[in-house]
Amino acid sequence: MSAVSPARHEMATRPPLGRLVGVELRKSVDTRAGRWLILAFALAALGVTAGQVFGGGEEAGDYALWLSIQGVPGGFLVSVLAILTITSEWGARTGLSTFALVPRRQRVLTAKLGAVLVLTVAAFAFSAATTAVGTALGSMVQDVPAQWSLTWWEVVQPFVVLVVNVLVGFSFGLLLLNAAAAIVIFFIVPALMPLLFIFVTRLQEAGPWLEYSTALQGLSSGVAATGTQWLQVAVVSAIWVLLPAAVGARRVQRAEIG
């Protein structure tokens, strides 16, 4: 009887990545905080839709405009959910059982990232659906024509803004492994750093290259972003997403789980 190598035995027994993503999805929404965040996101999206229908005026039928506006609550609330997804193992002290069942920590982190991306796509789809309802109703209530035509950038740019915001939150959570600290920093950075660029004149031109909320304004301006603006988004994504995520992943690989 031939012996089975440890590598082949591990490949045969470890759960597939798709199953792990499904588990992390269930874990992210199967908590009180997760359910409240999802409910808050749904209510915020419906609130924006109500504003579009009853207060949109001549722009109530502009689908592209309101799709961009819908991304604002999603960018904040889904980002907080992403933070909780990555920090829950330490905050709720479930990491010991999680990493005992899946010893390769990198696979757990990959599954959590996959779950966060699935939630992001679902949030954008929900926003698009509610915006469509708001556009149809708003055009009737405000008696204005509905404008359904979309260019590629009117879909891609709001989606990229949402994804970058969510990944920044995920990276903060991975770096700090503390939900409260990550959430506070996530909200403080985009509020305070633009003020720094305003008061320090030498940094004004460098702002879009250094701070993600400033760079993302180019994608939220209602016009097609230039090549320079896309490059700025790539640079700030490397600074605020890739760098903290790499440091955080290395920290998780070496950290004691208790």
XYZ file of N, CA and C in Angstrom, residues 79-238:
480
model
N -17.786 49.499 3.857
C -16.407 49.544 4.346
C -16.335 49.135 5.817
N -17.282 49.603 6.612
C -17.316 49.206 8.021
C -17.559 47.701 8.135
N -18.430 47.176 7.299
C -18.675 45.729 7.304
C -17.406 44.964 6.919
N -16.631 45.518 5.988
C -15.366 44.891 5.601
C -14.387 44.880 6.770
N -14.358 45.983 7.523
C -13.485 46.048 8.695
C -13.879 44.979 9.712
N -15.177 44.860 9.972
C -15.642 43.874 10.943
C -15.378 42.452 10.464
N -15.434 42.234 9.154
C -15.179 40.903 8.607
C -13.759 40.441 8.917
N -12.810 41.364 8.816
C -11.415 40.966 9.030
C -11.040 40.994 10.504
N -11.674 41.846 11.309
C -11.286 41.966 12.722
C -12.095 41.068 13.645
N -13.120 40.419 13.122
C -14.000 39.624 13.986
C -13.268 38.480 14.665
N -12.270 37.910 13.986
C -11.552 36.772 14.566
C -10.823 37.166 15.853
N -10.441 38.439 15.951
C -9.727 38.901 17.138
C -10.686 39.557 18.135
N -11.634 40.321 17.635
C -12.580 40.974 18.531
C -13.499 39.989 19.221
N -13.998 39.002 18.468
C -14.892 37.987 19.039
C -14.131 36.763 19.533
N -12.799 36.776 19.380
C -11.940 35.674 19.831
C -12.333 34.324 19.219
N -12.635 34.376 17.921
C -12.940 33.136 17.206
C -11.761 32.662 16.360
N -10.657 33.410 16.409
C -9.521 33.087 15.560
C -8.929 31.718 15.838
N -8.944 31.308 17.092
C -8.339 30.018 17.439
C -9.033 28.877 16.705
N -10.374 28.874 16.715
C -11.110 27.815 16.023
C -10.990 27.958 14.510
N -11.007 29.191 14.007
C -10.918 29.402 12.560
C -9.591 28.888 12.012
N -8.500 29.275 12.651
C -7.190 28.893 12.143
C -6.820 27.461 12.513
N -7.549 26.880 13.451
C -7.359 25.454 13.718
C -7.986 24.631 12.599
N -9.144 25.059 12.125
C -9.812 24.348 11.038
C -9.122 24.589 9.697
N -8.586 25.804 9.510
C -7.874 26.141 8.272
C -6.507 26.685 8.686
N -5.513 25.814 8.853
C -4.209 26.252 9.374
C -3.506 27.280 8.489
N -3.705 27.210 7.188
C -3.058 28.169 6.293
C -3.798 29.516 6.401
N -3.210 30.422 7.128
C -3.875 31.693 7.410
C -4.098 32.512 6.143
N -3.195 32.348 5.172
C -3.345 33.099 3.930
C -4.645 32.728 3.225
N -5.058 31.473 3.320
C -6.311 31.062 2.687
C -7.508 31.700 3.389
N -7.429 31.845 4.709
C -8.508 32.507 5.439
C -8.607 33.974 5.022
N -7.470 34.652 4.931
C -7.469 36.051 4.527
C -7.978 36.207 3.093
N -7.586 35.291 2.227
C -8.067 35.338 0.842
C -9.577 35.142 0.786
N -10.084 34.221 1.606
C -11.526 33.973 1.648
C -12.273 35.195 2.179
N -11.710 35.844 3.182
C -12.343 37.056 3.715
C -12.363 38.154 2.660
N -11.280 38.306 1.923
C -11.244 39.297 0.846
C -12.277 38.965 -0.221
N -12.387 37.680 -0.570
C -13.393 37.275 -1.551
C -14.799 37.587 -1.074
N -15.077 37.334 0.202
C -16.396 37.628 0.754
C -16.683 39.126 0.707
N -15.679 39.935 1.032
C -15.851 41.394 1.001
C -16.138 41.870 -0.417
N -15.447 41.314 -1.406
C -15.685 41.709 -2.790
C -17.077 41.288 -3.259
N -17.530 40.121 -2.835
C -18.894 39.692 -3.184
C -19.915 40.647 -2.579
N -19.716 41.035 -1.319
C -20.621 41.989 -0.679
C -20.595 43.333 -1.392
N -19.426 43.744 -1.870
C -19.305 45.021 -2.582
C -20.085 44.992 -3.886
N -19.942 43.911 -4.635
C -20.686 43.777 -5.897
C -22.189 43.746 -5.626
N -22.595 43.015 -4.582
C -24.017 42.956 -4.232
C -24.544 44.334 -3.830
N -23.738 45.092 -3.086
C -24.159 46.435 -2.680
C -24.312 47.343 -3.888
N -23.388 47.246 -4.839
C -23.486 48.084 -6.041
C -24.703 47.693 -6.871
N -24.965 46.389 -6.977
C -26.138 45.936 -7.727
C -27.424 46.422 -7.075
N -27.474 46.376 -5.731
C -28.658 46.873 -5.028
C -28.827 48.372 -5.254
N -27.729 49.108 -5.222
C -27.794 50.548 -5.474
C -28.283 50.830 -6.892
N -27.795 50.048 -7.852
C -28.232 50.238 -9.237
C -29.722 49.952 -9.388
N -30.196 48.921 -8.685
C -31.617 48.568 -8.770
C -32.495 49.647 -8.139
N -32.114 50.123 -6.953
C -32.914 51.160 -6.300
C -32.870 52.468 -7.093
N -31.729 52.737 -7.722
C -31.636 53.936 -8.560
C -32.562 53.823 -9.765
N -32.669 52.622 -10.323
C -33.576 52.429 -11.458
C -35.023 52.679 -11.042
N -35.399 52.176 -9.863
C -36.756 52.422 -9.356
C -36.957 53.912 -9.119
N -35.955 54.561 -8.506
C -36.063 55.993 -8.252
C -36.145 56.808 -9.522
N -35.427 56.393 -10.557
C -35.466 57.113 -11.829
C -36.842 57.007 -12.478
N -37.405 55.804 -12.459
C -38.732 55.616 -13.057
C -39.802 56.400 -12.295
N -39.787 56.286 -10.962
C -40.790 56.996 -10.170
C -40.543 58.506 -10.168
N -39.262 58.891 -10.093
C -38.938 60.313 -10.053
C -39.351 61.039 -11.315
N -39.176 60.396 -12.448
C -39.574 61.038 -13.711
C -41.082 61.251 -13.770
N -41.846 60.335 -13.158
C -43.303 60.493 -13.140
C -43.742 61.532 -12.113
N -43.181 61.470 -10.912
C -43.589 62.397 -9.858
C -43.184 63.826 -10.191
N -41.970 63.991 -10.693
C -41.475 65.334 -11.008
C -41.818 65.775 -12.426
N -42.436 64.863 -13.180
C -42.837 65.169 -14.566
C -41.652 65.633 -15.405
N -40.584 64.828 -15.373
C -39.395 65.104 -16.181
C -39.053 63.834 -16.947
N -38.359 63.967 -18.080
C -38.000 62.760 -18.835
C -36.956 61.926 -18.105
N -37.084 60.625 -18.195
C -36.099 59.715 -17.606
C -34.907 59.575 -18.551
N -33.720 59.722 -18.012
C -32.495 59.617 -18.799
C -31.778 58.328 -18.415
N -31.952 57.302 -19.240
C -31.422 55.981 -18.929
C -30.056 55.706 -19.555
N -29.665 56.521 -20.509
C -28.426 56.240 -21.243
C -27.221 56.374 -20.311
N -26.301 55.424 -20.430
C -25.098 55.402 -19.606
C -23.876 55.181 -20.488
N -22.822 55.909 -20.210
C -21.539 55.605 -20.825
C -20.790 54.642 -19.907
N -19.735 54.055 -20.418
C -19.006 53.057 -19.619
C -18.453 53.662 -18.337
N -17.966 54.910 -18.428
C -17.343 55.503 -17.241
C -18.374 55.883 -16.180
N -19.635 56.100 -16.580
C -20.671 56.411 -15.591
C -21.043 55.192 -14.751
N -20.658 54.014 -15.188
C -20.844 52.796 -14.408
C -19.547 52.403 -13.706
N -18.446 52.459 -14.439
C -17.169 51.990 -13.901
C -16.660 52.894 -12.783
N -16.750 54.211 -12.967
C -16.183 55.125 -11.975
C -16.862 55.025 -10.609
N -18.205 55.031 -10.530
C -18.815 54.834 -9.200
C -18.460 53.484 -8.580
N -18.348 52.465 -9.413
C -18.001 51.140 -8.891
C -16.578 51.129 -8.351
N -15.645 51.756 -9.065
C -14.261 51.811 -8.607
C -14.159 52.598 -7.298
N -14.908 53.691 -7.188
C -14.918 54.475 -5.948
C -15.369 53.607 -4.779
N -16.433 52.840 -4.997
C -16.935 51.952 -3.947
C -15.909 50.894 -3.586
N -15.309 50.261 -4.588
C -14.344 49.186 -4.338
C -13.129 49.714 -3.579
N -12.607 50.862 -3.977
C -11.420 51.402 -3.316
C -11.733 51.731 -1.858
N -12.872 52.359 -1.604
C -13.252 52.672 -0.230
C -13.354 51.409 0.625
N -13.982 50.385 0.078
C -14.148 49.133 0.821
C -12.798 48.471 1.074
N -11.923 48.464 0.074
C -10.615 47.831 0.245
C -9.733 48.613 1.218
N -9.887 49.938 1.261
C -9.154 50.719 2.262
C -9.594 50.300 3.663
N -10.912 50.180 3.865
C -11.409 49.722 5.153
C -10.909 48.333 5.495
N -10.932 47.436 4.534
C -10.437 46.070 4.745
C -8.965 46.086 5.134
N -8.169 46.917 4.457
C -6.738 46.978 4.730
C -6.463 47.568 6.107
N -7.236 48.585 6.503
C -7.079 49.136 7.848
C -7.370 48.074 8.907
N -8.445 47.320 8.681
C -8.779 46.254 9.614
C -7.698 45.198 9.690
N -7.129 44.846 8.541
C -6.080 43.830 8.499
C -4.809 44.335 9.173
N -4.517 45.608 9.025
C -3.309 46.172 9.620
C -3.421 46.289 11.133
N -4.592 46.734 11.619
C -4.743 47.035 13.045
C -5.329 45.880 13.851
N -6.141 45.028 13.186
C -6.802 43.902 13.855
C -7.642 44.357 15.047
N -8.143 45.570 14.947
C -8.988 46.140 15.991
C -10.072 46.946 15.306
N -11.324 46.547 15.507
C -12.427 47.161 14.774
C -12.572 48.640 15.111
N -12.543 48.973 16.390
C -12.761 50.368 16.784
C -11.690 51.285 16.208
N -10.422 50.885 16.328
C -9.329 51.712 15.819
C -9.409 51.860 14.311
N -9.698 50.773 13.604
C -9.768 50.821 12.143
C -10.920 51.700 11.670
N -12.071 51.609 12.329
C -13.225 52.419 11.932
C -12.946 53.901 12.177
N -12.358 54.227 13.331
C -12.051 55.629 13.632
C -11.084 56.194 12.606
N -10.019 55.473 12.305
C -9.036 55.958 11.340
C -9.654 56.064 9.949
N -10.509 55.102 9.596
C -11.135 55.129 8.283
C -11.964 56.395 8.088
N -12.625 56.866 9.140
C -13.448 58.068 9.018
C -12.640 59.352 9.217
N -11.569 59.282 9.996
C -10.801 60.498 10.277
C -9.896 60.883 9.107
N -9.258 59.909 8.481
C -8.290 60.210 7.426
C -8.895 61.048 6.297
N -10.026 60.623 5.682
C -10.567 61.448 4.594
C -11.122 62.779 5.060
N -11.350 62.947 6.352
C -11.866 64.221 6.862
C -10.756 65.213 7.160
N -9.613 64.709 7.665
C -8.552 65.608 8.120
C -7.466 65.857 7.070
N -7.128 64.852 6.286
C -6.020 65.035 5.350
C -6.292 66.101 4.293
N -7.523 66.217 3.743
C -7.766 67.330 2.807
C -7.545 68.695 3.440
N -7.822 68.810 4.746
C -7.563 70.076 5.437
C -6.063 70.371 5.459
N -5.256 69.331 5.612
C -3.810 69.509 5.585
C -3.359 70.070 4.247
N -3.934 69.553 3.173
C -3.548 70.030 1.854
C -4.027 71.460 1.608
N -5.101 71.864 2.263
C -5.609 73.221 2.104
C -4.696 74.221 2.811
N -4.278 73.902 4.022
C -3.500 74.848 4.823
C -2.007 74.818 4.488
N -1.527 73.696 4.003
C -0.116 73.613 3.611
C -0.056 73.696 2.092
N 0.220 74.883 1.604
C 0.119 75.128 0.158
C 1.077 74.255 -0.644
N 2.212 73.907 -0.065
C 3.179 73.093 -0.800
C 2.669 71.689 -1.076
N 1.664 71.259 -0.309
C 1.143 69.900 -0.478
C -0.117 69.826 -1.329
N -0.627 70.985 -1.758
C -1.903 70.980 -2.481
C -1.835 70.160 -3.761
N -0.774 70.332 -4.526
C -0.657 69.584 -5.777
C -0.418 68.095 -5.524
N 0.167 67.783 -4.389
C 0.461 66.377 -4.094
C -0.728 65.649 -3.490
N -1.782 66.389 -3.074
C -2.929 65.778 -2.414
C -3.527 64.597 -3.151
N -3.876 64.743 -4.439
C -4.489 63.608 -5.158
C -3.563 62.410 -5.325
N -2.257 62.605 -5.094
C -1.315 61.503 -5.232
C -1.041 60.809 -3.901
N -1.522 61.423 -2.802
C -1.185 60.898 -1.481
C -2.385 60.421 -0.680
N -3.567 60.957 -0.919
C -4.732 60.671 -0.075
C -5.880 60.172 -0.938
N -6.464 59.056 -0.542
C -7.400 58.362 -1.434
C -8.709 59.105 -1.647
N -9.272 59.755 -0.614
C -10.552 60.448 -0.816
C -10.396 61.625 -1.764
N -9.239 62.287 -1.720
C -8.972 63.382 -2.662
C -8.830 62.851 -4.078
N -8.128 61.736 -4.233
C -7.956 61.152 -5.565
C -9.277 60.665 -6.136
N -10.148 60.125 -5.279
C -11.414 59.578 -5.758
C -12.398 60.664 -6.188
N -12.153 61.907 -5.780
C -13.024 62.991 -6.215
C -13.011 63.148 -7.726
N -11.887 62.812 -8.350
C -11.816 62.884 -9.803
C -12.723 61.897 -10.496
N -13.048 60.800 -9.806
C -13.949 59.802 -10.372
C -15.397 60.070 -9.992
N -15.628 61.054 -9.115
C -16.986 61.373 -8.662
C -17.458 62.731 -9.153
N -16.743 63.291 -10.110
C -17.048 64.649 -10.559
C -18.155 64.717 -11.599
N -18.632 63.576 -12.079
C -19.693 63.571 -13.081
C -19.201 63.649 -14.507
N -17.892 63.617 -14.712
C -17.309 63.605 -16.050
C -16.314 62.456 -16.118
N -15.936 62.109 -17.336
C -14.986 61.013 -17.512
C -13.628 61.403 -16.933
N -13.064 60.533 -16.121
C -11.766 60.796 -15.511
C -10.674 60.771 -16.570
N -9.669 61.600 -16.351
C -8.532 61.645 -17.257
C -7.547 60.533 -16.917
N -6.578 60.342 -17.804
C -5.551 59.351 -17.533
C -4.765 59.659 -16.270
N -4.521 60.952 -16.024
C -3.806 61.355 -14.812
C -4.607 61.004 -13.568
N -5.912 61.226 -13.616
C -6.754 60.912 -12.457
C -6.794 59.415 -12.189
N -6.833 58.602 -13.235
C -6.786 57.149 -13.030
C -5.441 56.728 -12.443
N -4.360 57.382 -12.880
C -3.045 57.075 -12.335
C -2.978 57.463 -10.861
N -3.605 58.584 -10.488
C -3.646 58.995 -9.084
C -4.375 57.966 -8.228
N -5.475 57.435 -8.750
C -6.214 56.406 -8.019
C -5.351 55.160 -7.844
N -4.589 54.798 -8.870
C -3.709 53.628 -8.766
C -2.626 53.853 -7.716
N -2.075 55.073 -7.665
C -1.005 55.366 -6.704
C -1.546 55.326 -5.279
N -2.671 56.000 -5.033
C -3.206 56.017 -3.663
C -3.700 54.632 -3.253
N -4.137 53.821 -4.216
C -4.539 52.454 -3.889
C -3.338 51.643 -3.424
N -2.189 51.875 -4.056
C -0.975 51.194 -3.616
C -0.583 51.631 -2.203
